[in-house]
Tab-separated table of C-alpha atoms and ligand atoms in Angstrom:
chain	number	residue	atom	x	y	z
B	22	UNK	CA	76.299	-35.870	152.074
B	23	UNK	CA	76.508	-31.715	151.612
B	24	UNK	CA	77.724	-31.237	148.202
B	25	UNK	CA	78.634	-27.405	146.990
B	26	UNK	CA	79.043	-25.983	143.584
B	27	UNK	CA	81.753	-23.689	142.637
B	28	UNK	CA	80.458	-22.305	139.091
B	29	UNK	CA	82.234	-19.894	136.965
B	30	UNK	CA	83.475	-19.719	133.586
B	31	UNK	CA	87.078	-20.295	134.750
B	32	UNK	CA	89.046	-18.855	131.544
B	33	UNK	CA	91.392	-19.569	132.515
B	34	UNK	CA	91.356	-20.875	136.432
B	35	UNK	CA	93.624	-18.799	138.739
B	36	UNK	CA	94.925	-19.142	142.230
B	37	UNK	CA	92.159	-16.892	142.928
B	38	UNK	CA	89.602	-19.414	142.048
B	39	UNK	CA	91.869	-22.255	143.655
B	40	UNK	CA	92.313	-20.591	146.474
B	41	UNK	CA	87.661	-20.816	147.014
B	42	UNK	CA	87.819	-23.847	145.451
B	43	UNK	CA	90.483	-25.646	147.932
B	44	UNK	CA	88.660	-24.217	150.886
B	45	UNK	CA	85.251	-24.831	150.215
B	46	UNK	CA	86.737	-28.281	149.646
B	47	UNK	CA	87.391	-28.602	153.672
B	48	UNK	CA	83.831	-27.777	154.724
B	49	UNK	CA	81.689	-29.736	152.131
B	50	UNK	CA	81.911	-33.710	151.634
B	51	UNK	CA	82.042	-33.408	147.845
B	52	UNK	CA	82.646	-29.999	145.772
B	53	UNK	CA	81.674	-29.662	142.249
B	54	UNK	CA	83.333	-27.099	139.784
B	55	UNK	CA	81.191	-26.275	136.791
B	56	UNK	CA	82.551	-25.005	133.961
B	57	UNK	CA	79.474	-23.024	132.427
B	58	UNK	CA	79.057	-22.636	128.301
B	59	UNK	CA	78.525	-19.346	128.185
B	60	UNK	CA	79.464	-17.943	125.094
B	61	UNK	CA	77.974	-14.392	125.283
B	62	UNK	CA	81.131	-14.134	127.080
B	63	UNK	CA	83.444	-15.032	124.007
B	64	UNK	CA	86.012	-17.494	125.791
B	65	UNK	CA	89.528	-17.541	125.082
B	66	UNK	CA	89.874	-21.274	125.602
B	67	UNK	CA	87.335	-23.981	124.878
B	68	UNK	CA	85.357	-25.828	127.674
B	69	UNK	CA	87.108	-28.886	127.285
B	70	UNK	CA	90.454	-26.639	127.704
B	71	UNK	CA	89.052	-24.875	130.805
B	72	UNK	CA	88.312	-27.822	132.299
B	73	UNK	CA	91.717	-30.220	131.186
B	74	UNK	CA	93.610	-26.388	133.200
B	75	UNK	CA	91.208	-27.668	135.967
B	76	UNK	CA	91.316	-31.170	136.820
B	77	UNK	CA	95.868	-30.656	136.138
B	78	UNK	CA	95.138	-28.149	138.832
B	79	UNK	CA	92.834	-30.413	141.418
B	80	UNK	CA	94.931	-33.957	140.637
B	81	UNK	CA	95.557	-33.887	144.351
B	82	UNK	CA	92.343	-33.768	145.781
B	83	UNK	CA	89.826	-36.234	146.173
B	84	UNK	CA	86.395	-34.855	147.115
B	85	UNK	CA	86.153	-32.253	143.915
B	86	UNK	CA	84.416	-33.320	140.812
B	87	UNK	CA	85.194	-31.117	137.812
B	88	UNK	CA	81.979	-30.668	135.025
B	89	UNK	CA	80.202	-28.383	132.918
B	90	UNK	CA	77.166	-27.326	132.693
B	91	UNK	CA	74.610	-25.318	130.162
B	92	UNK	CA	71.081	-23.366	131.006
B	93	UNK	CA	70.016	-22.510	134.337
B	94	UNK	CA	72.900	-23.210	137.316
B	95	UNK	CA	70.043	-23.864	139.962
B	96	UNK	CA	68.732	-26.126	137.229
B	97	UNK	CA	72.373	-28.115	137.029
B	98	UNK	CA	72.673	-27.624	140.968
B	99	UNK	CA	69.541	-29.484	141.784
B	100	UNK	CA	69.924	-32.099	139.387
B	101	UNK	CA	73.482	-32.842	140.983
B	102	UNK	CA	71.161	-32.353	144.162
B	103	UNK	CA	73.513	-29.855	145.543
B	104	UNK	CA	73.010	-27.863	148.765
B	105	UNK	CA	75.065	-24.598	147.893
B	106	UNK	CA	76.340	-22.593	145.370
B	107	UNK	CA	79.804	-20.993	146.025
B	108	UNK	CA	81.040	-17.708	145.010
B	109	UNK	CA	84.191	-15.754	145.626
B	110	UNK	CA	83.687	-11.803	146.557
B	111	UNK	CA	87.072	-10.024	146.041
B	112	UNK	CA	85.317	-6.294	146.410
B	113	UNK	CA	82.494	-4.479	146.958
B	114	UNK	CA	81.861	-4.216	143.326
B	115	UNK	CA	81.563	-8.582	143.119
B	116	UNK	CA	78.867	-7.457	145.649
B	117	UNK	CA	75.748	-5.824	143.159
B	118	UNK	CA	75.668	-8.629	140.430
B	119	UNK	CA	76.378	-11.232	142.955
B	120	UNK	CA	73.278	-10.803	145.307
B	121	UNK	CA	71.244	-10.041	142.193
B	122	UNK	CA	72.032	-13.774	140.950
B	123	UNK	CA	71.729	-15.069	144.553
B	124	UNK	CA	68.332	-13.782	145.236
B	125	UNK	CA	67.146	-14.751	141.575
B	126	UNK	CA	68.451	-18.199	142.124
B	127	UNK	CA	66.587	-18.248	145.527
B	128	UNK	CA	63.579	-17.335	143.610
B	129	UNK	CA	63.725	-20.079	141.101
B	130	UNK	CA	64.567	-22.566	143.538
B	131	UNK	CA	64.216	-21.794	147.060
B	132	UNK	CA	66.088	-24.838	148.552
B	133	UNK	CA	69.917	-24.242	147.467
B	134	UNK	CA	71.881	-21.682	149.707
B	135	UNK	CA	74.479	-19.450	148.186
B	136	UNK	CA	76.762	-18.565	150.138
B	137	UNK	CA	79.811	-16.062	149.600
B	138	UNK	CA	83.365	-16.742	150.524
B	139	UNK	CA	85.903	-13.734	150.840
B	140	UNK	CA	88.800	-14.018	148.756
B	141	UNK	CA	92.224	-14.434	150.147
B	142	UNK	CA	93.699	-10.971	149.929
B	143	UNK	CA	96.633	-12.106	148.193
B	144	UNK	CA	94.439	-12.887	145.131
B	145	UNK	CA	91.899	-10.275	146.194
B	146	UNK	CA	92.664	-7.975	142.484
B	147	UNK	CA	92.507	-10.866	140.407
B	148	UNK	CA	90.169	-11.990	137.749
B	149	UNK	CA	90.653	-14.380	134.361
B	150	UNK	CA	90.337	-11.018	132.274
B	151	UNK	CA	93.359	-9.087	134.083
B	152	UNK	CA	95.132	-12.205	133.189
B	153	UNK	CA	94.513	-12.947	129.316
B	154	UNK	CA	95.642	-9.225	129.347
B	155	UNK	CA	98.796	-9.686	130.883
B	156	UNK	CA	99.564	-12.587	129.003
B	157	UNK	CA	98.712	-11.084	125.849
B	158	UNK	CA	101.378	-8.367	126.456
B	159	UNK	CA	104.092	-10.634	127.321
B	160	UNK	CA	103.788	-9.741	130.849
B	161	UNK	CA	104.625	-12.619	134.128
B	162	UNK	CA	101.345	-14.491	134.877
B	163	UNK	CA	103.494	-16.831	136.907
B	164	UNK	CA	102.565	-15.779	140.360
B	165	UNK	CA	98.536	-16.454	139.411
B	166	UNK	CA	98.040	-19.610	137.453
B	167	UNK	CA	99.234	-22.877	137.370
B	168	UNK	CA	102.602	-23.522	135.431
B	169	UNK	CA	99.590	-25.631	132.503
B	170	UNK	CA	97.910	-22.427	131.970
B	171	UNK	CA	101.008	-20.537	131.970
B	172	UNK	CA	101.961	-22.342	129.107
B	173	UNK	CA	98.550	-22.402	127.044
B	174	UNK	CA	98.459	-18.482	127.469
B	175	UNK	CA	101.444	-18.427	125.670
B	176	UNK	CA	100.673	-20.887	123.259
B	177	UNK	CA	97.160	-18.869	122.652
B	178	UNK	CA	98.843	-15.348	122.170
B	179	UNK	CA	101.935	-16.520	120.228
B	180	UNK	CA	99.290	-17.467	117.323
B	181	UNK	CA	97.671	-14.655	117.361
Y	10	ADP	P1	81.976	-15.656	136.242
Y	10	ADP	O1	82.323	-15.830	134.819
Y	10	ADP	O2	80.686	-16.256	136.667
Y	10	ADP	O3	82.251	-14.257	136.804
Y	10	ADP	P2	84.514	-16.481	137.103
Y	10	ADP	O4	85.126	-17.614	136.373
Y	10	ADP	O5	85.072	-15.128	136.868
Y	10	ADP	O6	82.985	-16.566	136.955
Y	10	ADP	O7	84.592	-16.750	138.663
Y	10	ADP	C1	83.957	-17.838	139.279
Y	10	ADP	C2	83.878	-17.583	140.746
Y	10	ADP	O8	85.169	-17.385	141.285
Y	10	ADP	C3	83.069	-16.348	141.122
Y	10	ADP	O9	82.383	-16.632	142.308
Y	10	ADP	C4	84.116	-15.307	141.361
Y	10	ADP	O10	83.665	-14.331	142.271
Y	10	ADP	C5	85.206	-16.151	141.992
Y	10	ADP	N1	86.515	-15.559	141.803
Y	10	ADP	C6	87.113	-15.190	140.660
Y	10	ADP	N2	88.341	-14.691	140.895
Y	10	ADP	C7	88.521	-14.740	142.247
Y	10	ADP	C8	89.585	-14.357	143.129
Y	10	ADP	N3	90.693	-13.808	142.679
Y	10	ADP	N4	89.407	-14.574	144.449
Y	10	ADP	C9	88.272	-15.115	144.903
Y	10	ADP	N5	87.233	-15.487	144.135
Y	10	ADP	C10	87.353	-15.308	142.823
C-alpha cells in the first residue's frame, strides 16, 4: 500500500492546503495529514483545534487519516512506514527552504521520497499567515477556508 504524508502546521487549513491534500489523495492508497507541534511558531489555534478544522474539512473522504506528530517528520514518516512526504510549492520562494528540508530529510533517512506538488493557481498567494491577518482586520476569508474556520477566526479575534 503507498501511503504519503502531507505535514504542515495547518493554522488554520486553507483551500490551499485542501486543494494538495485532495489530490495527493487520488494518487496514493492512504494519505496522512500531520499536524506538527511546533511551537517556535506560536500557533493561533491549538493542535487539537487544527486538527477538529481538519477532519470537518476531510468528512468526505475515505483514504486520509488526520494526526499529529512531534520531533523529527522522517522519524513520524517511517514509523507510519510512509513512502513520501508531500509539499505544496506556490512560488519560487517555497523553493530554498523546501529543498533544504528535502535533502536533509533524504540524509537522515534515505528511503522516503519527497516530492513537490504545484499549487493550484487559484490558491497560488495563499498561506495560513495572510489569513489570520485578514481575519484579524475584519476582512472576507470566505473564499479560502472552510465555513468551521471561518467561524473560529472570528471567534479568536473577537476576544482579543
Ligand atoms: P509549514 O508550517 O511547514 O510551512 P504549512 O501549514 O504552511 O506548513 O503548509 C503545509 C504544506 O502546505 C506545505 O507543503 C506548504 O507548501 C503547502 N501549502 C500551504 N499553502 C499552500 C497553498 N496555498 N497552495 C499549495 N500548497 C500550500
Amino acid at each position: 500500500m503507498s501511503i504519503a504524508i502531507c505535514p504542515g502546521s495547518f493554522d488554520p487549513i486553507t483551500k490551499g492546503h485542501l486543494d494538495i491534500i485532495g489530490r495527493a489523495s487520488t494518487i496514493f492508497d492512504k494519505v496522512i495529514v500531520a499536524v506538527a507541534h511546533n511551537m517556535e511558531k506560536k500557533p493561533l489555534f491549538t493542535p487539537q483545534e487544527r486538527i477538529e478544522f481538519i477532519e470537518d474539512a476531510l468528512k468526505d473522504k475515505n483514504n486520509i487519516e488526520i494526526d499529529s506528530f512531534t520531533g523529527l517528520l522522517v522519524d513520524y514518516a517511517r514509523k507510519k512506514n510512509a513512502n513520501a512526504i508531500i509539499r505544496g510549492l506556490r512560488a519560487v520562494s517555497d523553493f530554498e527552504f523546501e529543498i533544504q528540508m528535502a535533502l536533509m530529510n533524504r540524509r537522515l533517512h534515505g528511503d522516503i521520497v519527497t516530492a513537490f506538488m504545484a499549487a493550484n493557481e487559484k490558491y497560488a498567494y495563499l498561506n495560513s499567515r495572510i489569513i489570520k491577518e485578514i481575519a484579524q482586520l475584519n476582512g472576507d476569508v470566505s473564499n479560502f477556508v472552510t465555513p468551521l474556520v471561518e467561524e473560529n477566526l472570528k471567534k479568536k479575534f473577537m476576544n482579543k
